[in-house]
C-alpha positions as a LaTeX table, in Angstrom:
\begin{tabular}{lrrr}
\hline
Residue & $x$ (\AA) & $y$ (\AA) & $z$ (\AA) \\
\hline
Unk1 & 138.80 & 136.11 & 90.45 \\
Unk2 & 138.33 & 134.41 & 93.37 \\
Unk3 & 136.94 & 136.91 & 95.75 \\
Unk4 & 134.72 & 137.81 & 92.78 \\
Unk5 & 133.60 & 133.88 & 92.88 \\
Unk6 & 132.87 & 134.53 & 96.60 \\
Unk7 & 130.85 & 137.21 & 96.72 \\
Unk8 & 128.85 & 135.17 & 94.08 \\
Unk9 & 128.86 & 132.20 & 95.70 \\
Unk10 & 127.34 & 134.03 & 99.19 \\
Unk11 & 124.64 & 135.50 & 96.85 \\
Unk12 & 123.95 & 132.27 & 95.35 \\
Unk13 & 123.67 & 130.55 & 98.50 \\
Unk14 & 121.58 & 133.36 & 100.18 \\
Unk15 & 119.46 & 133.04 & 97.43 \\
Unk16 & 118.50 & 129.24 & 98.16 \\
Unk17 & 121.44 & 127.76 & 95.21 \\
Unk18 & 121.76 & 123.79 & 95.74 \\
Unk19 & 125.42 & 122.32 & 95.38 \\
Unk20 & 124.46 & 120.86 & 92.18 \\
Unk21 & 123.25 & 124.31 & 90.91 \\
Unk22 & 126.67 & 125.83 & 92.82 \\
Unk23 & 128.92 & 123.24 & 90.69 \\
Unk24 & 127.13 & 123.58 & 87.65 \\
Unk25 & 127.45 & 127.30 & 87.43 \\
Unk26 & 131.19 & 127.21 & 88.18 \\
Unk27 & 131.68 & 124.32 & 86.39 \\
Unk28 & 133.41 & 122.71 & 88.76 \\
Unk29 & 132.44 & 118.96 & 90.69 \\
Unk30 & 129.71 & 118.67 & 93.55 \\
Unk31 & 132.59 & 117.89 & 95.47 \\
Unk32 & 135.00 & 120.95 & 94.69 \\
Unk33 & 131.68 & 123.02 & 95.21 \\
Unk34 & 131.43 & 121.74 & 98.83 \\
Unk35 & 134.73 & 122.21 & 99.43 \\
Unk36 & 134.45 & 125.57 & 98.30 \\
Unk37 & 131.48 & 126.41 & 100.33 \\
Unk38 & 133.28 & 124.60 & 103.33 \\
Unk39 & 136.23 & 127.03 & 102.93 \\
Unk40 & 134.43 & 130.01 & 102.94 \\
Unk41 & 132.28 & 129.17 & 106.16 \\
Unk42 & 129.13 & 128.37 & 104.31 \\
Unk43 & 126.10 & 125.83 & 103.51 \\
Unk44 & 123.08 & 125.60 & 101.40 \\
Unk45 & 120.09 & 125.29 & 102.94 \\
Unk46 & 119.75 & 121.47 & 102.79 \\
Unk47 & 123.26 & 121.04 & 104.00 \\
Unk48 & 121.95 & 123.23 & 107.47 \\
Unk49 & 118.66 & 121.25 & 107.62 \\
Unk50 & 120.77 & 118.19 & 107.53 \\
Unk51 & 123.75 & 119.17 & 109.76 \\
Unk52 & 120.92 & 120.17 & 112.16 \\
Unk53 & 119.11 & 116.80 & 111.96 \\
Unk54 & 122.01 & 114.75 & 112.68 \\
Unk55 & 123.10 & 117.14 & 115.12 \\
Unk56 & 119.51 & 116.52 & 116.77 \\
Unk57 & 119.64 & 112.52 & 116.44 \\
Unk58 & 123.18 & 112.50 & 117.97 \\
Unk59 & 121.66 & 113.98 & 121.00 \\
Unk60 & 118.67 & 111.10 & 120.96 \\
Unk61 & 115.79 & 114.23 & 120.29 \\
Unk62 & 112.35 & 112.46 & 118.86 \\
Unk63 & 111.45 & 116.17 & 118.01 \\
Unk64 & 112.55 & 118.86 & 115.99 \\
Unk65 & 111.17 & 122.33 & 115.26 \\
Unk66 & 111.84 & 123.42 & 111.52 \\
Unk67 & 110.38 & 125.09 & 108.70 \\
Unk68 & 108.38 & 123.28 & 106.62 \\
Unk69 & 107.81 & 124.71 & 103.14 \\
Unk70 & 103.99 & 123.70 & 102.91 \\
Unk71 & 103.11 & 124.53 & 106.85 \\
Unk72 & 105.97 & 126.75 & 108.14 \\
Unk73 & 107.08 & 126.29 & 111.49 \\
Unk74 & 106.33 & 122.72 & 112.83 \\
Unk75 & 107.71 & 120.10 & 115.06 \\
Unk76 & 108.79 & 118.07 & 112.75 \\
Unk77 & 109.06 & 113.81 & 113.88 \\
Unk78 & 111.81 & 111.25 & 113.57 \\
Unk79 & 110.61 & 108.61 & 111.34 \\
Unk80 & 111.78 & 105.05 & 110.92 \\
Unk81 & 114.90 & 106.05 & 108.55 \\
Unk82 & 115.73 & 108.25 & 111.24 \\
Unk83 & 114.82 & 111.52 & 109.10 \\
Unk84 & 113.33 & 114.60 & 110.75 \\
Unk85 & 109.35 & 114.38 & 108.77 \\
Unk86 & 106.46 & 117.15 & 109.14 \\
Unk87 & 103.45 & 115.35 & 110.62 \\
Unk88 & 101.18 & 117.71 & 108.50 \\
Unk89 & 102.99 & 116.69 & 105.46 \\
Unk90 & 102.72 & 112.86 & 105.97 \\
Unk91 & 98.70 & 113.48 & 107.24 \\
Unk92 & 98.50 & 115.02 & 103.36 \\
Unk93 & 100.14 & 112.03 & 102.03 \\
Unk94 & 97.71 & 109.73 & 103.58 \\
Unk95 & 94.92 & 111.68 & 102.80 \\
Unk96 & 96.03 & 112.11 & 98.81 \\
Unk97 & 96.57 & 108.26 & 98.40 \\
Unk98 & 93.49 & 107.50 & 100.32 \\
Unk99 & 91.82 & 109.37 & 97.77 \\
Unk100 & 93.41 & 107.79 & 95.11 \\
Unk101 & 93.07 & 104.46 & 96.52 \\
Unk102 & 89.27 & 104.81 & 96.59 \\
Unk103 & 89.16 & 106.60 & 92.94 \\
Unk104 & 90.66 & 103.36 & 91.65 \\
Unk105 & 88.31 & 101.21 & 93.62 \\
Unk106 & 84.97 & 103.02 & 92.62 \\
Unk107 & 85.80 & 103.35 & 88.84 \\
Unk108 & 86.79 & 99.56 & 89.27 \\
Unk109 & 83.34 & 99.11 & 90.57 \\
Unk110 & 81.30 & 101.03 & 87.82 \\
Unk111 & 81.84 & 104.07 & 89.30 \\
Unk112 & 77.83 & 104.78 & 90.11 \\
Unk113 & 75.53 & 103.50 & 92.92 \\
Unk114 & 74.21 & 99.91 & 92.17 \\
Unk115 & 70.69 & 101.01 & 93.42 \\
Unk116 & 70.18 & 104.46 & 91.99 \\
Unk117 & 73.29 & 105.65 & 89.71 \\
Unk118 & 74.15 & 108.18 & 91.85 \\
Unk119 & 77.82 & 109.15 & 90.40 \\
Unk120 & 78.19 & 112.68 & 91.13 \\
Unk121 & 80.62 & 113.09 & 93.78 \\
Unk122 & 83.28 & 109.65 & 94.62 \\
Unk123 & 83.17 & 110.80 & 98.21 \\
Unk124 & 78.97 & 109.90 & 98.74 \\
Unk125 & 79.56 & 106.48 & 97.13 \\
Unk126 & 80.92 & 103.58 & 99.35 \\
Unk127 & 81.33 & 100.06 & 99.76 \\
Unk128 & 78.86 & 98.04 & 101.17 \\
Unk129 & 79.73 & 94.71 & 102.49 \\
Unk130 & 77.11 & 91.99 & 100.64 \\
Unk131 & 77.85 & 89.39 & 103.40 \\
Unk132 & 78.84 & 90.96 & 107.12 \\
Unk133 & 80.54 & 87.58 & 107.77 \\
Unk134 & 83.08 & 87.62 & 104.68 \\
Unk135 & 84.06 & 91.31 & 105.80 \\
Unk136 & 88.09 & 91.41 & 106.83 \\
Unk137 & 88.04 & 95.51 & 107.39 \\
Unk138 & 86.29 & 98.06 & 106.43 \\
Unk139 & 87.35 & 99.96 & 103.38 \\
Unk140 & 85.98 & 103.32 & 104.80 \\
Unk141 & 87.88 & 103.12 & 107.66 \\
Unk142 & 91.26 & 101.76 & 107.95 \\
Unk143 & 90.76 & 99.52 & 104.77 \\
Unk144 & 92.23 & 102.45 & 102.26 \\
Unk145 & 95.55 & 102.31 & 104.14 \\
Unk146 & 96.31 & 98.86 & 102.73 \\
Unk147 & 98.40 & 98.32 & 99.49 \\
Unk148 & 95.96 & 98.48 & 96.87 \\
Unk149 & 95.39 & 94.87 & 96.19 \\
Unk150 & 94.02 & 93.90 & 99.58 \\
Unk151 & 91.37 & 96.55 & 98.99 \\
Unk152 & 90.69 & 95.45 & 95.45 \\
Unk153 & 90.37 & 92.41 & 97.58 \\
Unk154 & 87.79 & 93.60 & 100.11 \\
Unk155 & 86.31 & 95.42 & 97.70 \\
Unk156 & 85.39 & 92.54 & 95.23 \\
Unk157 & 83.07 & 91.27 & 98.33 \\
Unk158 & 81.22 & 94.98 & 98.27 \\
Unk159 & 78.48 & 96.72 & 96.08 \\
Unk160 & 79.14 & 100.48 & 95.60 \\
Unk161 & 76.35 & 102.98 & 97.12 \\
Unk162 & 75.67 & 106.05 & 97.38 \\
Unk163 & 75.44 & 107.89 & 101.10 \\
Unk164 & 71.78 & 107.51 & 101.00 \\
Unk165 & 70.82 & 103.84 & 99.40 \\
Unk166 & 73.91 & 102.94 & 101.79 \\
Unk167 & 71.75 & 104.08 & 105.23 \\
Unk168 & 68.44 & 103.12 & 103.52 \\
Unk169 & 70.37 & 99.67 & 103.44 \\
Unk170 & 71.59 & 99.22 & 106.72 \\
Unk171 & 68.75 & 100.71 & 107.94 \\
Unk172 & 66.56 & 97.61 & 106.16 \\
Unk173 & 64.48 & 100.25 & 104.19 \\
Unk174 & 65.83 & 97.90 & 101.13 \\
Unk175 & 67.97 & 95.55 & 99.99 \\
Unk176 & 70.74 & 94.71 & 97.46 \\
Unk177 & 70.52 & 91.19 & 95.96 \\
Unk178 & 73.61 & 89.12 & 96.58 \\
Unk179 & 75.42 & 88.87 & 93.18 \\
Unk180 & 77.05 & 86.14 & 92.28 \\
Unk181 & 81.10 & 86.35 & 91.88 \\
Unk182 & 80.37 & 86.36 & 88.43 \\
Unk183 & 78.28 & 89.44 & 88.59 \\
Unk184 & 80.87 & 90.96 & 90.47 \\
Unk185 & 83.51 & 90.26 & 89.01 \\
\hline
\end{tabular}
């Protein structure tokens, strides 16, 4: 029985099986499972990656080339937990919550441009400072980074324009009037 539960258990593990999956299928604890694999030589997949990325930090490397599902191979970064992260995969992170970030904003703000009513595309409308002075950062820029309230925040001293009433704007080709917080709000 047993050497019929290893040649099953190498399958399973060649095939990508977790230890939960392992234990579950031999009905047996996680822990009896890794003991098991342990015995016969053998580790999942996520038990390599992390042998390999402690086996990186004990030697002090800031670097480590692995496979990353999403991008294949990549030097992958030490973060501040200490965990071995793909660069790309963060960058998409960013860029997905930045996204979000603004959705929220721009349907908070009435979703169209103030002058025209543009509302076609989220990524032509943006946020247009009504007084220069009041402006703490720039929601365009670095401003979408921050939790969520400090650009509801910045964003409650903005009107929302489109790409083009935005540049006619700065450009002094018109105006918005300054609402009131009322307005805004």
């Amino acid at each position: 029985m047993f050497e019929l539960d290893e040649a099953w258990i190498r399958q399973r593990v060649a095939a990508g099986a977790s230890v939960g999956e392992l234990a579950r299928d031999l009905g047996i604890d996680a822990t009896a499972a890794r003991q098991r694999l342990e015995g016969l030589g053998l580790q999942t997949a996520r038990q390599r990656v992390l042998a390999e990325g402690r086996a990186a930090r004990a030697t002090g490397a800031r670097t480590l080339t692995r496979a990353c599902p999403a991008h294949g191979d990549v030097v992958h970064r030490i973060d501040a937990r200490g965990s071995y992260r793909c660069p790309l995969c963060n960058a998409d992170r960013v860029i997905r919550r930045r996204r979000s970030v603004k959705e929220i904003l721009v349907k908070e703000a009435g979703g169209a441009c103030a002058l025209c009513g543009y509302d076609r595309c989220v990524r032509a409308l943006s946020f247009h400072h009504l007084d220069p002075t009041d402006k703490a950062f720039g929601l365009a820029v670095a401003g979408v980074a921050r939790s969520l309230e400090r650009a509801r925040a910045e964003a409650s001293k903005c009107v929302l324009l489109c790409a083009n009433c935005h540049m006619e704007v700065e450009a002094g080709l018109r105006s918005v009037a300054l609402h009131s917080e009322a307005d805004r709000g």
